[in-house]
mmCIF file of C-alpha atoms and ligand atoms in Angstrom:
data_model
loop_
_atom_site.group_PDB
_atom_site.id
_atom_site.type_symbol
_atom_site.label_atom_id
_atom_site.label_comp_id
_atom_site.label_asym_id
_atom_site.label_seq_id
_atom_site.Cartn_x
_atom_site.Cartn_y
_atom_site.Cartn_z
ATOM 1 C CA MET A 1 54.464 3.266 -63.143
ATOM 2 C CA THR A 2 56.365 3.832 -59.674
ATOM 3 C CA ILE A 3 56.882 0.952 -57.391
ATOM 4 C CA HIS A 4 57.001 2.410 -54.012
ATOM 5 C CA SER A 5 57.967 -0.649 -51.746
ATOM 6 C CA ASN A 6 60.697 -3.295 -51.656
ATOM 7 C CA PRO A 7 58.697 -6.615 -51.848
ATOM 8 C CA ALA A 8 61.460 -8.467 -49.973
ATOM 9 C CA ALA A 9 60.623 -6.246 -46.998
ATOM 10 C CA GLY A 10 57.025 -7.573 -46.423
ATOM 11 C CA LEU A 11 55.408 -4.319 -47.262
ATOM 12 C CA ASP A 12 56.912 -2.651 -44.340
ATOM 13 C CA GLY A 13 55.778 1.030 -44.118
ATOM 14 C CA VAL A 14 53.123 0.555 -46.893
ATOM 15 C CA ALA A 15 49.781 2.160 -46.003
ATOM 16 C CA ALA A 16 47.182 -0.401 -47.326
ATOM 17 C CA ALA A 17 44.103 1.330 -45.927
ATOM 18 C CA VAL A 18 42.516 4.744 -44.663
ATOM 19 C CA THR A 19 40.857 3.642 -41.452
ATOM 20 C CA ALA A 20 38.920 4.999 -38.605
ATOM 21 C CA LEU A 21 39.107 1.836 -36.559
ATOM 22 C CA SER A 22 42.660 1.668 -34.847
ATOM 23 C CA HIS A 23 46.174 3.385 -34.867
ATOM 24 C CA VAL A 24 49.349 1.689 -33.765
ATOM 25 C CA ASP A 25 52.505 4.172 -32.681
ATOM 26 C CA GLY A 26 55.317 1.842 -32.758
ATOM 27 C CA GLU A 27 57.762 4.156 -31.342
ATOM 28 C CA LYS A 28 55.705 5.491 -28.603
ATOM 29 C CA GLY A 29 54.196 2.006 -27.776
ATOM 30 C CA GLU A 30 50.565 3.314 -28.227
ATOM 31 C CA LEU A 31 47.428 1.681 -29.426
ATOM 32 C CA ILE A 32 44.275 3.592 -30.192
ATOM 33 C CA VAL A 33 41.024 1.856 -31.020
ATOM 34 C CA ALA A 34 38.090 3.709 -32.113
ATOM 35 C CA GLY A 35 39.234 6.966 -30.215
ATOM 36 C CA MET A 36 40.397 5.584 -27.032
ATOM 37 C CA ARG A 37 43.739 4.224 -25.734
ATOM 38 C CA ILE A 38 43.939 0.434 -25.235
ATOM 39 C CA GLY A 39 44.480 0.652 -21.530
ATOM 40 C CA GLU A 40 41.353 3.012 -20.925
ATOM 41 C CA LEU A 41 39.237 0.825 -23.195
ATOM 42 C CA ALA A 42 40.183 -2.407 -21.159
ATOM 43 C CA GLN A 43 39.266 -0.638 -17.863
ATOM 44 C CA ASN A 44 35.971 0.880 -18.938
ATOM 45 C CA THR A 45 34.564 -1.026 -21.867
ATOM 46 C CA ASP A 46 33.432 -4.443 -22.206
ATOM 47 C CA PHE A 47 33.892 -6.794 -25.483
ATOM 48 C CA GLU A 48 30.368 -5.834 -26.441
ATOM 49 C CA GLY A 49 30.998 -2.097 -26.087
ATOM 50 C CA LEU A 50 34.254 -2.161 -27.994
ATOM 51 C CA THR A 51 32.418 -4.247 -30.727
ATOM 52 C CA ALA A 52 29.621 -1.649 -30.933
ATOM 53 C CA ARG A 53 32.537 1.078 -31.034
ATOM 54 C CA VAL A 54 34.280 -0.481 -33.875
ATOM 55 C CA TRP A 55 31.298 -1.308 -35.875
ATOM 56 C CA ALA A 56 30.081 2.304 -35.579
ATOM 57 C CA ALA A 57 33.456 3.531 -36.665
ATOM 58 C CA ALA A 58 33.435 1.342 -39.680
ATOM 59 C CA MET A 59 29.904 2.112 -40.734
ATOM 60 C CA ALA A 60 29.831 5.901 -39.628
ATOM 61 C CA ARG A 61 26.724 5.659 -37.738
ATOM 62 C CA GLU A 62 25.703 4.931 -34.147
ATOM 63 C CA VAL A 63 25.670 1.373 -32.744
ATOM 64 C CA ASP A 64 24.137 0.930 -29.176
ATOM 65 C CA ALA A 65 26.285 -1.191 -26.923
ATOM 66 C CA ALA A 66 23.346 -2.805 -25.200
ATOM 67 C CA GLU A 67 21.890 -3.689 -28.801
ATOM 68 C CA ALA A 68 25.145 -5.288 -29.542
ATOM 69 C CA ARG A 69 25.055 -7.282 -26.570
ATOM 70 C CA ARG A 70 21.573 -8.415 -27.549
ATOM 71 C CA TRP A 71 22.540 -9.474 -31.151
ATOM 72 C CA LEU A 72 25.427 -11.295 -29.888
ATOM 73 C CA GLY A 73 23.461 -13.429 -27.486
ATOM 74 C CA GLN A 74 21.010 -14.130 -30.114
ATOM 75 C CA ALA A 75 23.721 -14.946 -32.495
ATOM 76 C CA ARG A 76 25.275 -17.481 -29.937
ATOM 77 C CA VAL A 77 22.095 -19.253 -29.484
ATOM 78 C CA ALA A 78 21.626 -19.618 -33.330
ATOM 79 C CA ALA A 79 25.251 -20.775 -33.646
ATOM 80 C CA PHE A 80 24.493 -23.395 -31.166
ATOM 81 C CA GLN A 81 21.885 -24.886 -33.105
ATOM 82 C CA ARG A 82 24.186 -25.324 -36.149
ATOM 83 C CA LEU A 83 26.728 -27.487 -34.089
ATOM 84 C CA PRO A 84 25.203 -31.023 -35.070
ATOM 85 C CA ALA A 85 26.041 -30.218 -38.640
ATOM 86 C CA ILE A 86 29.356 -28.590 -37.913
ATOM 87 C CA LEU A 87 31.057 -30.761 -35.231
ATOM 88 C CA PRO A 88 31.317 -34.080 -37.226
ATOM 89 C CA ALA A 89 33.426 -32.423 -40.002
ATOM 90 C CA THR A 90 35.947 -31.395 -37.275
ATOM 91 C CA ALA A 91 36.319 -34.727 -35.625
ATOM 92 C CA GLY A 92 40.157 -35.791 -35.260
ATOM 93 C CA LEU A 93 41.340 -32.544 -36.719
ATOM 94 C CA PRO A 94 43.754 -30.627 -34.554
ATOM 95 C CA MET A 95 42.055 -27.654 -32.735
ATOM 96 C CA ILE A 96 43.597 -24.921 -35.074
ATOM 97 C CA ASP A 97 42.214 -26.659 -38.106
ATOM 98 C CA ALA A 98 38.964 -27.961 -36.543
ATOM 99 C CA PHE A 99 38.088 -24.082 -35.733
ATOM 100 C CA ARG A 100 39.067 -23.364 -39.386
ATOM 101 C CA VAL A 101 36.320 -25.777 -40.557
ATOM 102 C CA ALA A 102 33.842 -24.039 -37.971
ATOM 103 C CA VAL A 103 34.450 -20.713 -38.916
ATOM 104 C CA ALA A 104 34.047 -21.524 -42.681
ATOM 105 C CA ALA A 105 30.924 -23.027 -41.487
ATOM 106 C CA ILE A 106 29.393 -19.780 -40.053
ATOM 107 C CA ALA A 107 26.016 -19.081 -41.452
ATOM 108 C CA PRO A 108 23.708 -16.116 -41.918
ATOM 109 C CA ILE A 109 20.858 -15.579 -39.328
ATOM 110 C CA ASP A 110 17.419 -14.272 -40.320
ATOM 111 C CA GLY A 111 17.053 -10.801 -39.036
ATOM 112 C CA LEU A 112 20.503 -10.316 -37.953
ATOM 113 C CA ALA A 113 23.291 -8.543 -39.563
ATOM 114 C CA SER A 114 26.287 -10.786 -40.931
ATOM 115 C CA GLU A 115 28.895 -9.063 -38.282
ATOM 116 C CA ALA A 116 26.557 -10.001 -35.410
ATOM 117 C CA ALA A 117 26.043 -13.642 -36.678
ATOM 118 C CA ILE A 118 29.911 -14.147 -37.089
ATOM 119 C CA VAL A 119 31.214 -12.359 -33.788
ATOM 120 C CA GLY A 120 28.413 -14.286 -31.823
ATOM 121 C CA ALA A 121 29.239 -17.579 -33.447
ATOM 122 C CA MET A 122 32.949 -17.669 -32.453
ATOM 123 C CA PRO A 123 32.863 -18.392 -28.786
ATOM 124 C CA VAL A 124 30.224 -20.955 -29.312
ATOM 125 C CA PHE A 125 32.276 -22.963 -31.640
ATOM 126 C CA ALA A 126 35.540 -22.436 -29.683
ATOM 127 C CA ALA A 127 33.929 -23.708 -26.647
ATOM 128 C CA ALA A 128 32.146 -26.600 -28.355
ATOM 129 C CA LEU A 129 35.569 -27.637 -29.725
ATOM 130 C CA VAL A 130 37.437 -27.518 -26.572
ATOM 131 C CA ARG A 131 34.676 -29.732 -24.972
ATOM 132 C CA GLN A 132 34.790 -32.113 -28.073
ATOM 133 C CA ALA A 133 38.560 -32.721 -27.526
ATOM 134 C CA GLU A 134 37.658 -33.614 -23.948
ATOM 135 C CA GLY A 135 34.995 -36.015 -24.975
ATOM 136 C CA LYS A 136 32.140 -33.780 -23.676
ATOM 137 C CA ALA A 137 29.015 -32.670 -25.019
ATOM 138 C CA PRO A 138 28.506 -28.863 -26.011
ATOM 139 C CA VAL A 139 27.087 -26.576 -23.348
ATOM 140 C CA ALA A 140 24.245 -24.237 -24.603
ATOM 141 C CA PRO A 141 24.850 -20.457 -24.590
ATOM 142 C CA ASP A 142 23.066 -18.134 -22.039
ATOM 143 C CA PRO A 143 22.184 -15.009 -24.126
ATOM 144 C CA ALA A 144 21.575 -13.091 -20.938
ATOM 145 C CA LEU A 145 25.394 -13.439 -20.062
ATOM 146 C CA GLY A 146 28.284 -11.161 -21.280
ATOM 147 C CA HIS A 147 30.150 -12.711 -24.424
ATOM 148 C CA ALA A 148 33.415 -13.526 -22.067
ATOM 149 C CA ALA A 149 31.471 -14.976 -19.303
ATOM 150 C CA ASP A 150 29.306 -17.063 -21.491
ATOM 151 C CA LEU A 151 32.447 -18.452 -23.457
ATOM 152 C CA LEU A 152 33.904 -19.531 -20.058
ATOM 153 C CA ARG A 153 30.544 -21.130 -19.233
ATOM 154 C CA MET A 154 30.109 -22.782 -22.340
ATOM 155 C CA MET A 155 33.737 -24.297 -22.225
ATOM 156 C CA ARG A 156 33.638 -25.403 -18.616
ATOM 157 C CA GLY A 157 30.021 -26.367 -18.190
ATOM 158 C CA GLU A 158 29.804 -24.151 -15.074
ATOM 159 C CA GLU A 159 29.794 -20.373 -14.374
ATOM 160 C CA ALA A 160 33.174 -18.830 -14.082
ATOM 161 C CA GLY A 161 33.929 -16.421 -11.244
ATOM 162 C CA VAL A 162 33.322 -12.647 -11.917
ATOM 163 C CA GLU A 163 37.003 -11.871 -11.659
ATOM 164 C CA GLU A 164 37.663 -14.576 -14.280
ATOM 165 C CA ALA A 165 35.093 -13.365 -16.662
ATOM 166 C CA LYS A 166 36.633 -9.777 -16.386
ATOM 167 C CA ALA A 167 39.904 -10.984 -17.254
ATOM 168 C CA LEU A 168 38.795 -12.852 -20.243
ATOM 169 C CA ASP A 169 36.928 -9.879 -21.230
ATOM 170 C CA ALA A 170 39.746 -7.595 -20.787
ATOM 171 C CA TYR A 171 41.898 -9.996 -23.056
ATOM 172 C CA LEU A 172 39.172 -9.887 -25.803
ATOM 173 C CA VAL A 173 38.942 -6.052 -25.707
ATOM 174 C CA THR A 174 42.941 -5.903 -25.828
ATOM 175 C CA VAL A 175 43.125 -8.112 -28.745
ATOM 176 C CA ALA A 176 39.896 -7.010 -30.671
ATOM 177 C CA ASP A 177 41.589 -4.734 -33.326
ATOM 178 C CA HIS A 178 45.256 -3.643 -34.109
ATOM 179 C CA GLY A 179 45.911 -1.835 -37.235
ATOM 180 C CA MET A 180 46.973 -3.251 -40.484
ATOM 181 C CA ASN A 181 48.004 -6.848 -38.948
ATOM 182 C CA ALA A 182 48.409 -9.734 -41.351
ATOM 183 C CA SER A 183 45.059 -11.296 -40.548
ATOM 184 C CA THR A 184 43.166 -7.967 -40.774
ATOM 185 C CA PHE A 185 44.868 -7.212 -44.081
ATOM 186 C CA ALA A 186 43.840 -10.671 -45.458
ATOM 187 C CA ALA A 187 40.262 -9.993 -44.252
ATOM 188 C CA ARG A 188 40.121 -6.670 -46.008
ATOM 189 C CA VAL A 189 41.769 -7.977 -49.442
ATOM 190 C CA VAL A 190 38.843 -10.428 -49.512
ATOM 191 C CA ALA A 191 36.208 -7.712 -48.570
ATOM 192 C CA SER A 192 37.762 -5.414 -51.293
ATOM 193 C CA THR A 193 36.495 -7.962 -53.873
ATOM 194 C CA GLN A 194 32.876 -7.537 -52.493
ATOM 195 C CA ALA A 195 32.803 -10.722 -51.268
ATOM 196 C CA ASN A 196 30.585 -10.958 -47.980
ATOM 197 C CA LEU A 197 32.037 -10.890 -44.391
ATOM 198 C CA PHE A 198 31.814 -14.669 -43.924
ATOM 199 C CA MET A 199 34.481 -15.124 -46.685
ATOM 200 C CA ALA A 200 36.436 -12.256 -45.244
ATOM 201 C CA VAL A 201 36.651 -13.632 -41.661
ATOM 202 C CA THR A 202 37.534 -17.003 -42.791
ATOM 203 C CA ALA A 203 40.373 -15.539 -44.525
ATOM 204 C CA GLY A 204 41.357 -13.485 -41.351
ATOM 205 C CA TYR A 205 41.426 -16.607 -39.308
ATOM 206 C CA CYS A 206 43.620 -18.532 -41.628
ATOM 207 C CA ALA A 207 46.161 -15.810 -41.660
ATOM 208 C CA LEU A 208 45.992 -15.550 -38.019
ATOM 209 C CA THR A 209 47.084 -19.036 -37.248
ATOM 210 C CA GLY A 210 50.700 -18.802 -38.134
ATOM 211 C CA PRO A 211 53.358 -18.631 -35.420
ATOM 212 C CA LEU A 212 54.541 -15.209 -36.604
ATOM 213 C CA HIS A 213 51.122 -13.893 -35.862
ATOM 214 C CA GLY A 214 48.340 -15.371 -33.641
ATOM 215 C CA GLY A 215 50.017 -18.959 -33.286
ATOM 216 C CA ALA A 216 52.580 -17.799 -31.050
ATOM 217 C CA PRO A 217 51.063 -18.054 -27.267
ATOM 218 C CA GLU A 218 50.953 -21.909 -27.317
ATOM 219 C CA PRO A 219 54.752 -21.919 -27.895
ATOM 220 C CA VAL A 220 55.279 -19.321 -25.384
ATOM 221 C CA LEU A 221 53.861 -21.735 -22.754
ATOM 222 C CA ASP A 222 55.956 -24.246 -24.070
ATOM 223 C CA MET A 223 58.955 -22.199 -23.720
ATOM 224 C CA LEU A 224 58.300 -21.490 -20.191
ATOM 225 C CA ASP A 225 57.734 -25.117 -19.429
ATOM 226 C CA ALA A 226 60.795 -25.917 -21.041
ATOM 227 C CA ILE A 227 62.904 -23.220 -18.925
ATOM 228 C CA ALA A 228 60.964 -24.624 -15.769
ATOM 229 C CA THR A 229 63.062 -23.302 -13.115
ATOM 230 C CA GLN A 230 64.813 -19.724 -12.283
ATOM 231 C CA ASP A 231 68.302 -21.376 -12.561
ATOM 232 C CA ARG A 232 67.795 -22.273 -16.093
ATOM 233 C CA ILE A 233 66.543 -19.087 -17.478
ATOM 234 C CA ALA A 234 69.908 -17.474 -18.525
ATOM 235 C CA SER A 235 71.171 -20.764 -20.161
ATOM 236 C CA TRP A 236 68.050 -21.785 -21.834
ATOM 237 C CA ILE A 237 67.519 -18.322 -23.650
ATOM 238 C CA ASP A 238 71.031 -17.866 -24.365
ATOM 239 C CA GLU A 239 71.345 -21.257 -25.913
ATOM 240 C CA ALA A 240 68.057 -20.731 -27.939
ATOM 241 C CA LEU A 241 69.488 -17.332 -29.149
ATOM 242 C CA ALA A 242 72.910 -18.982 -30.103
ATOM 243 C CA ARG A 243 71.149 -21.623 -32.186
ATOM 244 C CA GLY A 244 69.265 -18.801 -34.165
ATOM 245 C CA GLU A 245 65.889 -19.732 -32.737
ATOM 246 C CA ARG A 246 63.283 -16.937 -32.065
ATOM 247 C CA LEU A 247 62.045 -16.313 -28.599
ATOM 248 C CA MET A 248 58.090 -16.701 -28.876
ATOM 249 C CA GLY A 249 56.309 -13.609 -27.273
ATOM 250 C CA PHE A 250 59.104 -11.073 -28.482
ATOM 251 C CA GLY A 251 59.547 -8.814 -31.515
ATOM 252 C CA HIS A 252 57.120 -6.959 -33.479
ATOM 253 C CA ARG A 253 57.028 -5.431 -37.086
ATOM 254 C CA ILE A 254 55.610 -2.344 -35.668
ATOM 255 C CA TYR A 255 56.376 -1.882 -31.938
ATOM 256 C CA LYS A 256 60.130 -0.901 -31.293
ATOM 257 C CA VAL A 257 59.266 -0.702 -27.509
ATOM 258 C CA ARG A 258 57.064 -2.780 -25.285
ATOM 259 C CA ASP A 259 53.596 -3.780 -26.733
ATOM 260 C CA PRO A 260 51.255 -1.747 -24.696
ATOM 261 C CA ARG A 261 48.838 -4.650 -24.534
ATOM 262 C CA ALA A 262 51.329 -6.619 -22.562
ATOM 263 C CA ASP A 263 50.841 -4.304 -19.769
ATOM 264 C CA VAL A 264 47.079 -4.478 -19.840
ATOM 265 C CA LEU A 265 47.264 -8.372 -19.959
ATOM 266 C CA LYS A 266 49.851 -8.436 -17.293
ATOM 267 C CA ARG A 267 47.444 -6.418 -15.076
ATOM 268 C CA ALA A 268 44.501 -8.558 -15.825
ATOM 269 C CA VAL A 269 46.384 -11.703 -14.893
ATOM 270 C CA GLU A 270 47.668 -10.031 -11.652
ATOM 271 C CA ARG A 271 44.183 -9.537 -10.661
ATOM 272 C CA LEU A 272 43.600 -13.212 -10.962
ATOM 273 C CA GLY A 273 45.943 -13.712 -7.896
ATOM 274 C CA GLY A 274 48.326 -16.460 -8.413
ATOM 275 C CA ARG A 275 46.322 -18.762 -10.672
ATOM 276 C CA GLY A 276 48.492 -20.770 -13.559
ATOM 277 C CA THR A 277 51.852 -19.927 -14.342
ATOM 278 C CA ASP A 278 54.106 -18.412 -11.547
ATOM 279 C CA LEU A 279 53.817 -14.469 -12.617
ATOM 280 C CA GLY A 280 57.107 -13.867 -10.787
ATOM 281 C CA PHE A 281 58.909 -16.600 -12.704
ATOM 282 C CA ALA A 282 57.282 -15.281 -16.048
ATOM 283 C CA ALA A 283 58.439 -11.603 -15.175
ATOM 284 C CA GLU A 284 62.052 -12.866 -14.784
ATOM 285 C CA VAL A 285 62.015 -14.682 -18.071
ATOM 286 C CA GLU A 286 60.531 -11.766 -19.786
ATOM 287 C CA ALA A 287 63.257 -9.456 -18.179
ATOM 288 C CA TYR A 288 66.071 -11.627 -19.004
ATOM 289 C CA ALA A 289 64.676 -12.223 -22.717
ATOM 290 C CA ARG A 290 64.571 -8.350 -23.207
ATOM 291 C CA ARG A 291 68.175 -7.890 -22.207
ATOM 292 C CA ALA A 292 69.417 -11.051 -24.100
ATOM 293 C CA LEU A 293 67.641 -10.073 -27.124
ATOM 294 C CA GLU A 294 69.334 -6.472 -26.999
ATOM 295 C CA VAL A 295 72.783 -8.185 -26.839
ATOM 296 C CA ALA A 296 72.086 -10.742 -29.544
ATOM 297 C CA LYS A 297 70.316 -8.215 -31.955
ATOM 298 C CA PRO A 298 71.891 -4.712 -31.123
ATOM 299 C CA ASP A 299 70.605 -3.304 -34.434
ATOM 300 C CA ARG A 300 67.075 -4.558 -33.902
ATOM 301 C CA ARG A 301 64.727 -3.257 -31.153
ATOM 302 C CA LEU A 302 62.889 -6.293 -29.899
ATOM 303 C CA ASP A 303 60.655 -6.314 -27.085
ATOM 304 C CA THR A 304 57.709 -7.954 -25.287
ATOM 305 C CA ASN A 305 54.722 -8.505 -27.595
ATOM 306 C CA VAL A 306 51.082 -9.209 -26.912
ATOM 307 C CA GLU A 307 51.320 -12.859 -26.906
ATOM 308 C CA PHE A 308 53.494 -13.441 -23.902
ATOM 309 C CA TYR A 309 51.003 -12.310 -21.376
ATOM 310 C CA THR A 310 48.031 -13.700 -23.623
ATOM 311 C CA ALA A 311 49.681 -17.252 -22.865
ATOM 312 C CA ILE A 312 49.905 -16.700 -19.232
ATOM 313 C CA LEU A 313 46.351 -15.028 -18.940
ATOM 314 C CA LEU A 314 44.500 -17.771 -20.894
ATOM 315 C CA ASP A 315 46.483 -20.542 -18.955
ATOM 316 C CA ALA A 316 45.389 -18.875 -15.680
ATOM 317 C CA LEU A 317 41.843 -19.117 -17.028
ATOM 318 C CA LYS A 318 42.535 -22.811 -17.479
ATOM 319 C CA ILE A 319 41.863 -22.622 -21.134
ATOM 320 C CA PRO A 320 43.827 -25.504 -22.950
ATOM 321 C CA ARG A 321 46.759 -24.087 -24.805
ATOM 322 C CA ARG A 322 45.624 -25.712 -28.114
ATOM 323 C CA ALA A 323 42.746 -23.390 -28.114
ATOM 324 C CA PHE A 324 44.691 -20.015 -27.605
ATOM 325 C CA THR A 325 44.633 -19.165 -31.181
ATOM 326 C CA PRO A 326 40.817 -19.694 -31.522
ATOM 327 C CA ILE A 327 40.130 -17.674 -28.440
ATOM 328 C CA PHE A 328 42.573 -14.888 -29.963
ATOM 329 C CA ALA A 329 39.945 -15.081 -32.914
ATOM 330 C CA VAL A 330 37.064 -14.729 -30.718
ATOM 331 C CA GLY A 331 38.454 -11.227 -29.802
ATOM 332 C CA ARG A 332 39.767 -10.319 -33.073
ATOM 333 C CA THR A 333 36.677 -10.962 -35.102
ATOM 334 C CA ALA A 334 35.294 -7.682 -33.870
ATOM 335 C CA GLY A 335 38.115 -6.019 -35.782
ATOM 336 C CA TRP A 336 37.911 -8.171 -38.982
ATOM 337 C CA THR A 337 34.189 -7.718 -39.310
ATOM 338 C CA ALA A 338 34.567 -3.981 -38.861
ATOM 339 C CA HIS A 339 37.544 -3.847 -41.329
ATOM 340 C CA ALA A 340 35.794 -5.804 -43.766
ATOM 341 C CA LEU A 341 32.688 -3.350 -43.559
ATOM 342 C CA GLU A 342 34.951 -0.382 -43.844
ATOM 343 C CA GLN A 343 36.856 -1.743 -46.765
ATOM 344 C CA GLN A 344 33.632 -2.729 -48.640
ATOM 345 C CA ARG A 345 32.286 0.880 -48.187
ATOM 346 C CA THR A 346 35.209 2.198 -50.069
ATOM 347 C CA GLY A 347 34.189 0.220 -53.098
ATOM 348 C CA ARG A 348 37.850 0.005 -54.013
ATOM 349 C CA LEU A 349 39.622 -3.370 -55.060
ATOM 350 C CA LEU A 350 42.866 -4.078 -53.249
ATOM 351 C CA ARG A 351 45.131 -5.020 -55.969
ATOM 352 C CA PRO A 352 49.056 -4.354 -55.798
ATOM 353 C CA SER A 353 51.325 -5.003 -58.164
ATOM 354 C CA SER A 354 54.510 -7.231 -58.300
ATOM 355 C CA ILE A 355 58.128 -7.072 -59.725
ATOM 356 C CA TYR A 356 58.786 -9.913 -62.115
ATOM 357 C CA THR A 357 62.252 -11.647 -61.926
ATOM 358 C CA GLY A 358 61.312 -14.497 -64.206
ATOM 359 C CA ALA A 359 62.962 -15.011 -67.594
ATOM 360 C CA MET A 360 61.477 -13.004 -70.616
ATOM 361 C CA PRO A 361 60.200 -14.759 -73.718
ATOM 362 C CA GLY A 362 63.194 -14.676 -76.419
HETATM 363 N N1 LIG B 410 63.687 -13.708 -31.111
HETATM 364 C C1 LIG B 410 64.716 -13.796 -31.636
HETATM 365 N N2 LIG B 410 65.140 -13.066 -32.767
HETATM 366 C C2 LIG B 410 64.077 -12.401 -33.342
HETATM 367 C C3 LIG B 410 62.731 -12.509 -32.744
HETATM 368 C C4 LIG B 410 62.540 -13.138 -31.659
HETATM 369 N N3 LIG B 410 61.371 -13.192 -30.984
HETATM 370 N N4 LIG B 410 62.123 -11.541 -33.456
HETATM 371 C C5 LIG B 410 62.801 -11.160 -34.622
HETATM 372 N N5 LIG B 410 64.084 -11.604 -34.289
HETATM 373 C C6 LIG B 410 65.338 -11.329 -35.124
HETATM 374 C C7 LIG B 410 65.211 -12.047 -36.380
HETATM 375 O O1 LIG B 410 65.816 -13.107 -36.473
HETATM 376 C C8 LIG B 410 66.039 -11.070 -37.252
HETATM 377 O O2 LIG B 410 67.256 -11.310 -37.162
HETATM 378 P P1 LIG B 410 68.371 -11.194 -38.388
HETATM 379 O O3 LIG B 410 68.122 -9.811 -39.007
HETATM 380 O O4 LIG B 410 69.676 -11.232 -37.595
HETATM 381 O O5 LIG B 410 67.993 -12.334 -39.327
HETATM 382 C C9 LIG B 410 65.645 -9.694 -36.876
HETATM 383 O O6 LIG B 410 65.220 -9.938 -35.487
HETATM 384 C C10 LIG B 410 64.403 -9.036 -37.605
HETATM 385 O O7 LIG B 410 63.363 -10.120 -37.648
HETATM 386 P P2 LIG B 410 62.188 -9.900 -38.760
HETATM 387 O O8 LIG B 410 61.675 -11.410 -39.013
HETATM 388 O O9 LIG B 410 62.590 -9.132 -39.831
HETATM 389 O O10 LIG B 410 61.134 -8.962 -38.104
HETATM 390 P P3 LIG B 410 59.701 -8.897 -38.270
HETATM 391 O O11 LIG B 410 59.457 -7.485 -38.136
HETATM 392 O O12 LIG B 410 59.371 -9.484 -39.705
HETATM 393 O O13 LIG B 410 58.982 -10.025 -37.284
HETATM 394 C C11 LIG B 410 57.861 -11.022 -35.948
HETATM 395 C C12 LIG B 410 57.916 -9.788 -36.220
HETATM 396 C C13 LIG B 410 57.301 -11.960 -36.762
HETATM 397 C C14 LIG B 410 56.646 -10.865 -34.813
HETATM 398 C C15 LIG B 410 58.969 -11.662 -35.172
HETATM 399 O O14 LIG B 410 59.586 -10.730 -34.183
HETATM 400 C C16 LIG B 410 58.932 -13.070 -34.569
HETATM 401 O O15 LIG B 410 58.974 -14.027 -35.152
HETATM 402 N N6 LIG B 410 58.606 -13.138 -33.111
HETATM 403 C C17 LIG B 410 58.433 -14.302 -32.496
HETATM 404 C C18 LIG B 410 57.064 -14.653 -32.723
HETATM 405 C C19 LIG B 410 55.913 -14.020 -32.101
HETATM 406 O O16 LIG B 410 56.055 -13.694 -31.007
HETATM 407 N N7 LIG B 410 54.946 -13.932 -32.768
HETATM 408 C C20 LIG B 410 53.641 -12.950 -32.126
HETATM 409 C C21 LIG B 410 53.858 -11.670 -32.730
HETATM 410 S S1 LIG B 410 52.512 -10.501 -32.226
HETATM 411 C C22 LIG B 410 51.158 -10.845 -32.939
HETATM 412 O O17 LIG B 410 51.232 -11.095 -34.258
HETATM 413 C C23 LIG B 410 49.785 -11.015 -32.412
#
């Protein structure tokens, strides 16, 4: 048998799926999701519309955006009813683990497809866990609202401004799908065994949580806090790189140029007008970090990734930093469910090989 990849290289360049869902061009810095560039999608489609598009592409049939919106509203209401059974099992856990327990407890809903039950449950659980950590009771969903607006409302206990809801919506659209990233791959491996979508999405979330993937935005804010002032930018970054540390929010396995999602999120945070982290300061940190990485790693092409402006946007929306990874999962679940459906339809088990380097029996 021919072995095609170097296992030490983390499956770089190995195509693990044939997909109609998304395409990442790392050289051009381009992301296409279900036929549209990410910048266009974030401007013209809301999260429900995007979710309908990826489900439609996965199942090769029409999915109406208005219907998806109704399903998600219905699923949020059903998920809320399950909170009394779920929240006690999460008490005392760090948010990232509490959300894992909640995701694992998502249940089927009579009359709704699994993908709708799952995507609908995510914001309800994320909002309830944020409130639980603040000692507050959960707030019931409003199925008439959009997914993003309802998430902010359930989290805060009051309706968010239109611009805030739009900014979160743009974020959810921007992170909804992204080629064969680690969490999507994990979800597809599970779905390839013909396990159900609930199993696949739980695996996806677990893979998302690490700092090399979706766990980075919280440390991005920690970094900005640690730098604190303009005059410390250069020394802080130079010293971190000299110690061999990674700058959070920079570098990507596929993108060799700036991640196109960074711009979409930067624009969304600009429209919020001066809330949260000082955008001028963040842009200076970004610019210095890009130059410093060029010098420190001249043979690599390390540029800004999605997590840098994710952190700044979610902070501007007053979402606590410990909830950043669960909020990322709220968006990415559209992609995980679509990929799991697409993988199941292939009927093919994902089962790579390995290269044995252990001892052979004598
Ligand atoms: N800061 C400093 N150095 C870096 C960074 C960084 N952010 N990223 C990579 N490098 C260095 C590595 O130390 C390594 O150097 P070496 O060859 O001298 O040992 C070299 O660049 C290549 O690193 P790899 O780990 O091989 O790159 P890979 O493609 O596997 O990593 C990753 C991509 C994990 C995102 C990496 O760039 C990283 O750790 N970034 C920081 C964490 C982060 O921002 N994560 C979010 C990613 S976006 C997302 O998943 C949603």
